[in-house]
XYZ file of C-alpha atoms in Angstrom:
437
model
C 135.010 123.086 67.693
C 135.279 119.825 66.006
C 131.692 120.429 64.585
C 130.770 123.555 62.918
C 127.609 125.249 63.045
C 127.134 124.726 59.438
C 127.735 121.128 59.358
C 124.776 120.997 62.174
C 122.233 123.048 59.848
C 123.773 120.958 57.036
C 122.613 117.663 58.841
C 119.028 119.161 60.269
C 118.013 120.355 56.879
C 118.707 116.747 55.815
C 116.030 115.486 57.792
C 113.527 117.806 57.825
C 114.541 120.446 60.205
C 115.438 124.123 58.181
C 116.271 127.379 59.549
C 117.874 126.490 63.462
C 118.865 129.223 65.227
C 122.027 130.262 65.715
C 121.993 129.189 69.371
C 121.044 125.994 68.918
C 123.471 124.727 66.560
C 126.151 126.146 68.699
C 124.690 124.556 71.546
C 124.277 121.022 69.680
C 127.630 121.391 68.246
C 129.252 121.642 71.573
C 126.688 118.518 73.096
C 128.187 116.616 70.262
C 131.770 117.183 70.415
C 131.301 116.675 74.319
C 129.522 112.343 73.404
C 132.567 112.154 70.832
C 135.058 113.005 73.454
C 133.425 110.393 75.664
C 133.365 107.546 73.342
C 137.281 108.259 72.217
C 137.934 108.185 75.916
C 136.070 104.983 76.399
C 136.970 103.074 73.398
C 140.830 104.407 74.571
C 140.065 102.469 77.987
C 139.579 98.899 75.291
C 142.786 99.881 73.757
C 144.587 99.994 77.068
C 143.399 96.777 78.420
C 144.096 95.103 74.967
C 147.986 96.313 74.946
C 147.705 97.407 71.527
C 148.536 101.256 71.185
C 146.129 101.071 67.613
C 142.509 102.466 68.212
C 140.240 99.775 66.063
C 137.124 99.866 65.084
C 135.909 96.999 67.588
C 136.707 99.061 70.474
C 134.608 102.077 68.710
C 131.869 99.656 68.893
C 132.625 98.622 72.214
C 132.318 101.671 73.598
C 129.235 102.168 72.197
C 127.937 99.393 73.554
C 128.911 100.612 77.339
C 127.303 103.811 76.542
C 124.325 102.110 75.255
C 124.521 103.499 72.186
C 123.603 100.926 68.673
C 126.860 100.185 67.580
C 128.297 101.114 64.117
C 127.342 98.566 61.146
C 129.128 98.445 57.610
C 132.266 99.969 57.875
C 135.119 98.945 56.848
C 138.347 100.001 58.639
C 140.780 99.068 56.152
C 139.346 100.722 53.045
C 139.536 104.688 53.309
C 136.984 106.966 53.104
C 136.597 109.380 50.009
C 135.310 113.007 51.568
C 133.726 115.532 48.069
C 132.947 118.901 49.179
C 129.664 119.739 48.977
C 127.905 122.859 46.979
C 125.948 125.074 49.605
C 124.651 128.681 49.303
C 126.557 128.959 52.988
C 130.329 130.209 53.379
C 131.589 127.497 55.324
C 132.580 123.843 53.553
C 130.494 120.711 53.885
C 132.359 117.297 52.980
C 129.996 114.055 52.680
C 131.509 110.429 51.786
C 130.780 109.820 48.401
C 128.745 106.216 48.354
C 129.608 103.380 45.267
C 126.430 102.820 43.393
C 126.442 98.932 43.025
C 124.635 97.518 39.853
C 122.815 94.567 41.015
C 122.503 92.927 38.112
C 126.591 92.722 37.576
C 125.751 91.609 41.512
C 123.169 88.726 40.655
C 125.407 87.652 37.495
C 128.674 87.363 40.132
C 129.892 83.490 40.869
C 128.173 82.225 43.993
C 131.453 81.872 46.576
C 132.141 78.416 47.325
C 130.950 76.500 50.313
C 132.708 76.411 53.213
C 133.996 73.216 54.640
C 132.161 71.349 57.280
C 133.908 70.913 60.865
C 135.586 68.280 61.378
C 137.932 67.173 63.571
C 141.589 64.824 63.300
C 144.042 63.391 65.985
C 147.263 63.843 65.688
C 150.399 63.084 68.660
C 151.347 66.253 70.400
C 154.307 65.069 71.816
C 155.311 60.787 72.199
C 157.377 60.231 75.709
C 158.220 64.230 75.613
C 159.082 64.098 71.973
C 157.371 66.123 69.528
C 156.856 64.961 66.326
C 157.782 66.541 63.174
C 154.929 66.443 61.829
C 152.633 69.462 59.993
C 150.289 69.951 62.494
C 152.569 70.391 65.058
C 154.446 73.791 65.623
C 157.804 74.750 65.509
C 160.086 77.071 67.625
C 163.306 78.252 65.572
C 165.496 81.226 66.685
C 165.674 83.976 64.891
C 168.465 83.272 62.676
C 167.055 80.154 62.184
C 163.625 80.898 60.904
C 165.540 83.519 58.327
C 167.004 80.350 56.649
C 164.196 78.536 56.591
C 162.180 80.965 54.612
C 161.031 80.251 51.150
C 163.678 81.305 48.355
C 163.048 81.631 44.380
C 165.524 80.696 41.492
C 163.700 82.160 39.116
C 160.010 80.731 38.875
C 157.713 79.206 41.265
C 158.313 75.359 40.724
C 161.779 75.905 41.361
C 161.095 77.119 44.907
C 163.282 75.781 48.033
C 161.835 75.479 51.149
C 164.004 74.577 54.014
C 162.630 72.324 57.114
C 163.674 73.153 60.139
C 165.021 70.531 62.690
C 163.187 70.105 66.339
C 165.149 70.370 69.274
C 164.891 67.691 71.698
C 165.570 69.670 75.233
C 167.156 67.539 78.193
C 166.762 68.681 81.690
C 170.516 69.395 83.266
C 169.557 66.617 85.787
C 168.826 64.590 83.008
C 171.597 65.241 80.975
C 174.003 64.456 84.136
C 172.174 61.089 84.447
C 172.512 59.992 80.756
C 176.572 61.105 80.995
C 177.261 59.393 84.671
C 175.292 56.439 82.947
C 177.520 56.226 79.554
C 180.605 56.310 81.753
C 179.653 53.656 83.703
C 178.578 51.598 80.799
C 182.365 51.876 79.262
C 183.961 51.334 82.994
C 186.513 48.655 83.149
C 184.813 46.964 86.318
C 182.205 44.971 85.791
C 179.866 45.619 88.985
C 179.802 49.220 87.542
C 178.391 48.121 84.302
C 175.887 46.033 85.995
C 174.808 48.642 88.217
C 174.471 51.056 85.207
C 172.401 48.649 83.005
C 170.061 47.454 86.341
C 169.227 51.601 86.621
C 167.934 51.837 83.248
C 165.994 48.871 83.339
C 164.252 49.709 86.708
C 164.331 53.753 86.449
C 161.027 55.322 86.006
C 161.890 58.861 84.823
C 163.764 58.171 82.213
C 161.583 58.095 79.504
C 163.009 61.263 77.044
C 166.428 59.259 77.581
C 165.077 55.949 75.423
C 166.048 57.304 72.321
C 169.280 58.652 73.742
C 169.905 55.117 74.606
C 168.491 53.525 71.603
C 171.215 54.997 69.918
C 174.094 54.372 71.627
C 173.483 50.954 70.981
C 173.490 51.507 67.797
C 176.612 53.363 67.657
C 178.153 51.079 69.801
C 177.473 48.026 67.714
C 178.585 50.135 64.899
C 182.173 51.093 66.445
C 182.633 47.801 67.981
C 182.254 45.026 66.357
C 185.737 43.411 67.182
C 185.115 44.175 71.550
C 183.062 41.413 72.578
C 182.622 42.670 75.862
C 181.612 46.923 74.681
C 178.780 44.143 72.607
C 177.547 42.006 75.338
C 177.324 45.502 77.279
C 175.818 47.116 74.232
C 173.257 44.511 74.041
C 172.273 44.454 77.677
C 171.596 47.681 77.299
C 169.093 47.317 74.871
C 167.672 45.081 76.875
C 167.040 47.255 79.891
C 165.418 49.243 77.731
C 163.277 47.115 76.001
C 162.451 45.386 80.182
C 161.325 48.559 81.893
C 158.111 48.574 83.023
C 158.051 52.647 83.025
C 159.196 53.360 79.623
C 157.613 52.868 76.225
C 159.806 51.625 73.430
C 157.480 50.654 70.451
C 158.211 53.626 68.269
C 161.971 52.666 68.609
C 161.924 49.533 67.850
C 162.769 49.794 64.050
C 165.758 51.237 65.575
C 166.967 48.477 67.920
C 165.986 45.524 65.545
C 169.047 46.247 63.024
C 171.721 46.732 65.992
C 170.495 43.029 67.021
C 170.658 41.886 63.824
C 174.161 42.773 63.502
C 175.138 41.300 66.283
C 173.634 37.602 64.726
C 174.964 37.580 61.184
C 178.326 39.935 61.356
C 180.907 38.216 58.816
C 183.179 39.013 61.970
C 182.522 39.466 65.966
C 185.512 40.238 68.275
C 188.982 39.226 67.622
C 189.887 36.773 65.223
C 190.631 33.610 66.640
C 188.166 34.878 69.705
C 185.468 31.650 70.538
C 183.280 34.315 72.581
C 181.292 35.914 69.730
C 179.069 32.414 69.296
C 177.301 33.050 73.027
C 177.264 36.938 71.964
C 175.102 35.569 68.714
C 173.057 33.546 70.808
C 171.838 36.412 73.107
C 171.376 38.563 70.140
C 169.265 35.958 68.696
C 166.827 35.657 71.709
C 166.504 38.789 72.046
C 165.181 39.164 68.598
C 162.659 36.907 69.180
C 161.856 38.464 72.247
C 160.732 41.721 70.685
C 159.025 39.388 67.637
C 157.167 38.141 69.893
C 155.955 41.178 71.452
C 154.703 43.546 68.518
C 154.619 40.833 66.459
C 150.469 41.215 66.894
C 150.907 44.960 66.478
C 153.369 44.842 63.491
C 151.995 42.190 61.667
C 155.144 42.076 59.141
C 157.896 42.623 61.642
C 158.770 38.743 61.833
C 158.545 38.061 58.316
C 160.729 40.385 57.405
C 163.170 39.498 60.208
C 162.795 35.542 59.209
C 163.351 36.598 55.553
C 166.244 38.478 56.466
C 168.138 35.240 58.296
C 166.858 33.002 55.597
C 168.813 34.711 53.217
C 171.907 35.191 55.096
C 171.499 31.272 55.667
C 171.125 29.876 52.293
C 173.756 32.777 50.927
C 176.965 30.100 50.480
C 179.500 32.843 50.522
C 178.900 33.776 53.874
C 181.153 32.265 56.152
C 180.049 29.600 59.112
C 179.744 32.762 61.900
C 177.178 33.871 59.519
C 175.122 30.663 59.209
C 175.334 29.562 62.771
C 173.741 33.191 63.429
C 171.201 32.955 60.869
C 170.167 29.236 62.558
C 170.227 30.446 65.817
C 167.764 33.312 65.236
C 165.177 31.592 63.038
C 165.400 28.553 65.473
C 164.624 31.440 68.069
C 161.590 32.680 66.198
C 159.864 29.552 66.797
C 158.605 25.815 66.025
C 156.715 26.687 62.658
C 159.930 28.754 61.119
C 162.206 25.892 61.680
C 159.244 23.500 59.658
C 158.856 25.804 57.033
C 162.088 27.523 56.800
C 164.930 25.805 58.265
C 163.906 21.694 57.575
C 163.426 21.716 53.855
C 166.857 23.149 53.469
C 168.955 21.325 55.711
C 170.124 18.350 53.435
C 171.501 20.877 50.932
C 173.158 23.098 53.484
C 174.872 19.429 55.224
C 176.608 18.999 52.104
C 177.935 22.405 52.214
C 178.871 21.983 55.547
C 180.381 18.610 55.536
C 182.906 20.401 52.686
C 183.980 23.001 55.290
C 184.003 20.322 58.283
C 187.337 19.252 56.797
C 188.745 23.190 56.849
C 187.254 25.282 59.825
C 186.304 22.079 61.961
C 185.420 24.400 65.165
C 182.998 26.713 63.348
C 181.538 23.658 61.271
C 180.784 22.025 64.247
C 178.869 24.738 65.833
C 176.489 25.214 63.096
C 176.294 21.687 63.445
C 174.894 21.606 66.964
C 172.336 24.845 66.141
C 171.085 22.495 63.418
C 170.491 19.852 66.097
C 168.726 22.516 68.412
C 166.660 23.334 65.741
C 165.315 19.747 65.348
C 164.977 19.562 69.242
C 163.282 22.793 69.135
C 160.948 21.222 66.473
C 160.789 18.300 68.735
C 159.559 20.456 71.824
C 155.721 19.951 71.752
C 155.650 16.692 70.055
C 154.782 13.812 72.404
C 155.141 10.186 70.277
C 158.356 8.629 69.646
C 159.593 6.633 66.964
C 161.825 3.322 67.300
C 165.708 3.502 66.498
C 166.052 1.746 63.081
C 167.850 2.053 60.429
C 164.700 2.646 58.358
C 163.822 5.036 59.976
C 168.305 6.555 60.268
C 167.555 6.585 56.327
C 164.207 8.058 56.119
C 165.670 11.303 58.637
C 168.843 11.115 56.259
C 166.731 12.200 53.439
C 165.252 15.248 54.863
C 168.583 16.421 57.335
C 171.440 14.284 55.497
C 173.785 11.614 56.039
C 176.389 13.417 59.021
C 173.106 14.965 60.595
C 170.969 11.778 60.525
C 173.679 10.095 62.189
C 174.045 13.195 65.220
C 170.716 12.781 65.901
C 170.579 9.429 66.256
C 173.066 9.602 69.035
C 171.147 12.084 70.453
C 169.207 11.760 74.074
C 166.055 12.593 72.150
C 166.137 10.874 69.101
C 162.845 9.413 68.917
C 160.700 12.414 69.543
C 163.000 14.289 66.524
C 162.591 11.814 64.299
C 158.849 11.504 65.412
C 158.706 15.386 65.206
C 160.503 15.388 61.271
C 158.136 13.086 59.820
C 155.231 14.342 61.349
C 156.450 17.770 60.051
C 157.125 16.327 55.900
C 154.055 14.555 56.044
C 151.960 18.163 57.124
C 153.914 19.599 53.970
C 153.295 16.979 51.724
C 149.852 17.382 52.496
C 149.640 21.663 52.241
C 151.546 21.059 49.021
C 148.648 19.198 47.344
C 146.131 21.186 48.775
């Protein structure tokens, strides 16, 4: 028996019961190995259903519970008992658990524990467009062999310890896989309808969306690889494009992505073959389409086109780029709109018209097309203004001032002289005026 006779009288005289009878402690011995047996049995039943092949004490208590039994309070599973054998005038040995006497004064004197935190809860993206995040409150999966290298290893103290991050995988459907591959050979196809038929998918394909930053960048390394293929450009940039124009797919995280690839593709020193006249259209698209996007998160990203503006202003007024450069740099800020021509481009002309009528003499072709985006500007500044000026020579001197001699005169040739001049003066009288405010 699991329960001796002794250990029953041991127990009854403990409560006030001497002198059982022999019978009855064997018979209360047996009764009690019989309810252990049961609750083993029926905490074993918790164990089972748990899938754990550890008996704990929860499903002790558990079982208690089904056998209506109070359950167990106060003890503590991982600390182990400590049995002392007890003195009796009997021949068998009694074993009690020794209890620690506390002091409660060392108890009162103790440091209160501190305060938990109150709830509180925090967003955070699970996943954007499929992709999770690497961020900390988001999990990550690593193979075996993987999470071995990215535990924490010491070189000697504590400050010096090297923790390695572990990369997220980004897992493609086969389906999608095949589609991004049939896609990118299309895209470098030799036949035109091809490539046209590749770029219309993406901009009009609704499941799609894990493949944007696939295609994000391949424009990138395509601008990158390219720069002297007009054509692997123009195909690079409608690309980004059909990104940027389907409905179905969301595109704002990549943008800070796409918006150096454009760039590129407006101020590159060189574009295509030397010699090559096709890069300036190649600029131009380029150009809109950074406006495009400007204008699109420009309310969400409140420094996105200042930054872009600075950016062509610099590559502008920089004298040692060549023409290719400048025409690029006009073309996008004219792009960006009416007020960055006024404030950026105007004030700056007359200086950059002597430059230019320097190189007019040298690289007469490339001159001249920076010549004509400077006109565009001034019709672009010209767009929403309505009065017109007369055609004198007053007023040939007064736009020489601000634009220069060669430019004054272009304009005044021009179909829409009046408003431009009209549109200039209105524009260095509103300076004047912000100036001495």
């Amino acid at each position: 028996m699991i329960y001796s006779k002794a250990t029953i009288k041991s127990i009854s005289e403990s409560i006030g019961i001497p002198r059982l009878k022999d019978g009855i402690t064997t018979a209360m011995a047996q009764d009690v190995e019989y309810r252990l047996h049961e609750i083993i049995v029926e905490a074993a039943k918790f164990m089972h259903h748990s899938r754990r092949t550890k008996l704990t004490v929860g499903d002790i208590n558990r079982a208690l519970r089904v056998r209506n039994v109070e359950p167990v309070y106060g003890f503590e599973s991982g600390r182990p008992s400590k049995f002392h054998r007890a003195t009796t005038g009997i021949d068998d040995d009694v074993f009690y658990v020794d209890d620690e006497m506390i002091d409660l004064d060392a108890a009162l004197d103790e440091a209160l524990p501190s305060v938990p935190p109150t709830v509180a809860y925090t967003a955070h993206w699970l996943a954007i467009e499929g992709v999770q995040p690497r961020i900390q409150q988001n999990p990550v999966e690593a193979e075996p062999d993987a999470q071995a290298g990215a535990k924490r290893q010491n070189t000697g103290n504590g400050a010096d310890a090297v923790e390695t991050i572990l990369e997220v995988k980004h897992v493609l459907s086969k389906e999608l896989q095949l589609y991004y591959e049939c896609i990118t050979e299309s895209l470098r196809s030799s036949d035109s309808v091809v490539r046209a038929t590749a770029v219309s998918s993406i901009a009009a394909d609704a499941g799609i969306h894990q493949l944007v930053t696939y295609f994000v960048q391949y424009v990138a390394t395509t601008v990158k690889s390219n720069l002297r293929n007009v054509d692997t450009l123009t195909t690079a940039l409608a690309v980004a494009r059909a990104v940027r124009t389907n409905p179905h797919l969301f595109v704002e995280p990549y943008m800070h992505q796409l918006i150096p690839s454009l760039l590129t593709c407006v101020v590159s020193r060189q574009l295509g073959e030397p010699g090559s006249s096709a890069h300036w259209a190649l600029r131009d698209n380029a150009a809109e389409q950074v406006s495009e996007i400007c204008k699109q998160f420009g309310q969400v990203y409140h420094t996105l086109q200042p930054r872009v503006a600075r950016t062509l202003l610099r590559a502008f007024l920089d004298p040692t780029k060549p023409l290719s450069t400048h025409y690029g740099a006009i073309t996008g800020l004219t792009a960006l709109g009416t007020s960055v021509v006024r404030v950026l481009l105007l004030p700056n002309m007359r200086t950059y018209m002597a430059l230019l009528d320097v190189e007019m003499e040298k690289q007469e072709e490339e001159a001249r097309m920076c010549q004509n985006a400077l006109v565009r500007a001034l019709r672009k500044l010209a767009e929403h203004y309505e009065d017109e000026v007369g055609l004198s020579h007053m007023q040939k001197h007064k736009l020489a001032e601000v634009v220069g001699t060669t430019l004054a005169g272009v304009v005044y040739e021009d179909p829409q002289a009046g408003k431009i001049m009209g549109a200039v003066a209105a524009a260095v009288a509103e300076t004047k005026m912000s100036n001495q405010e």
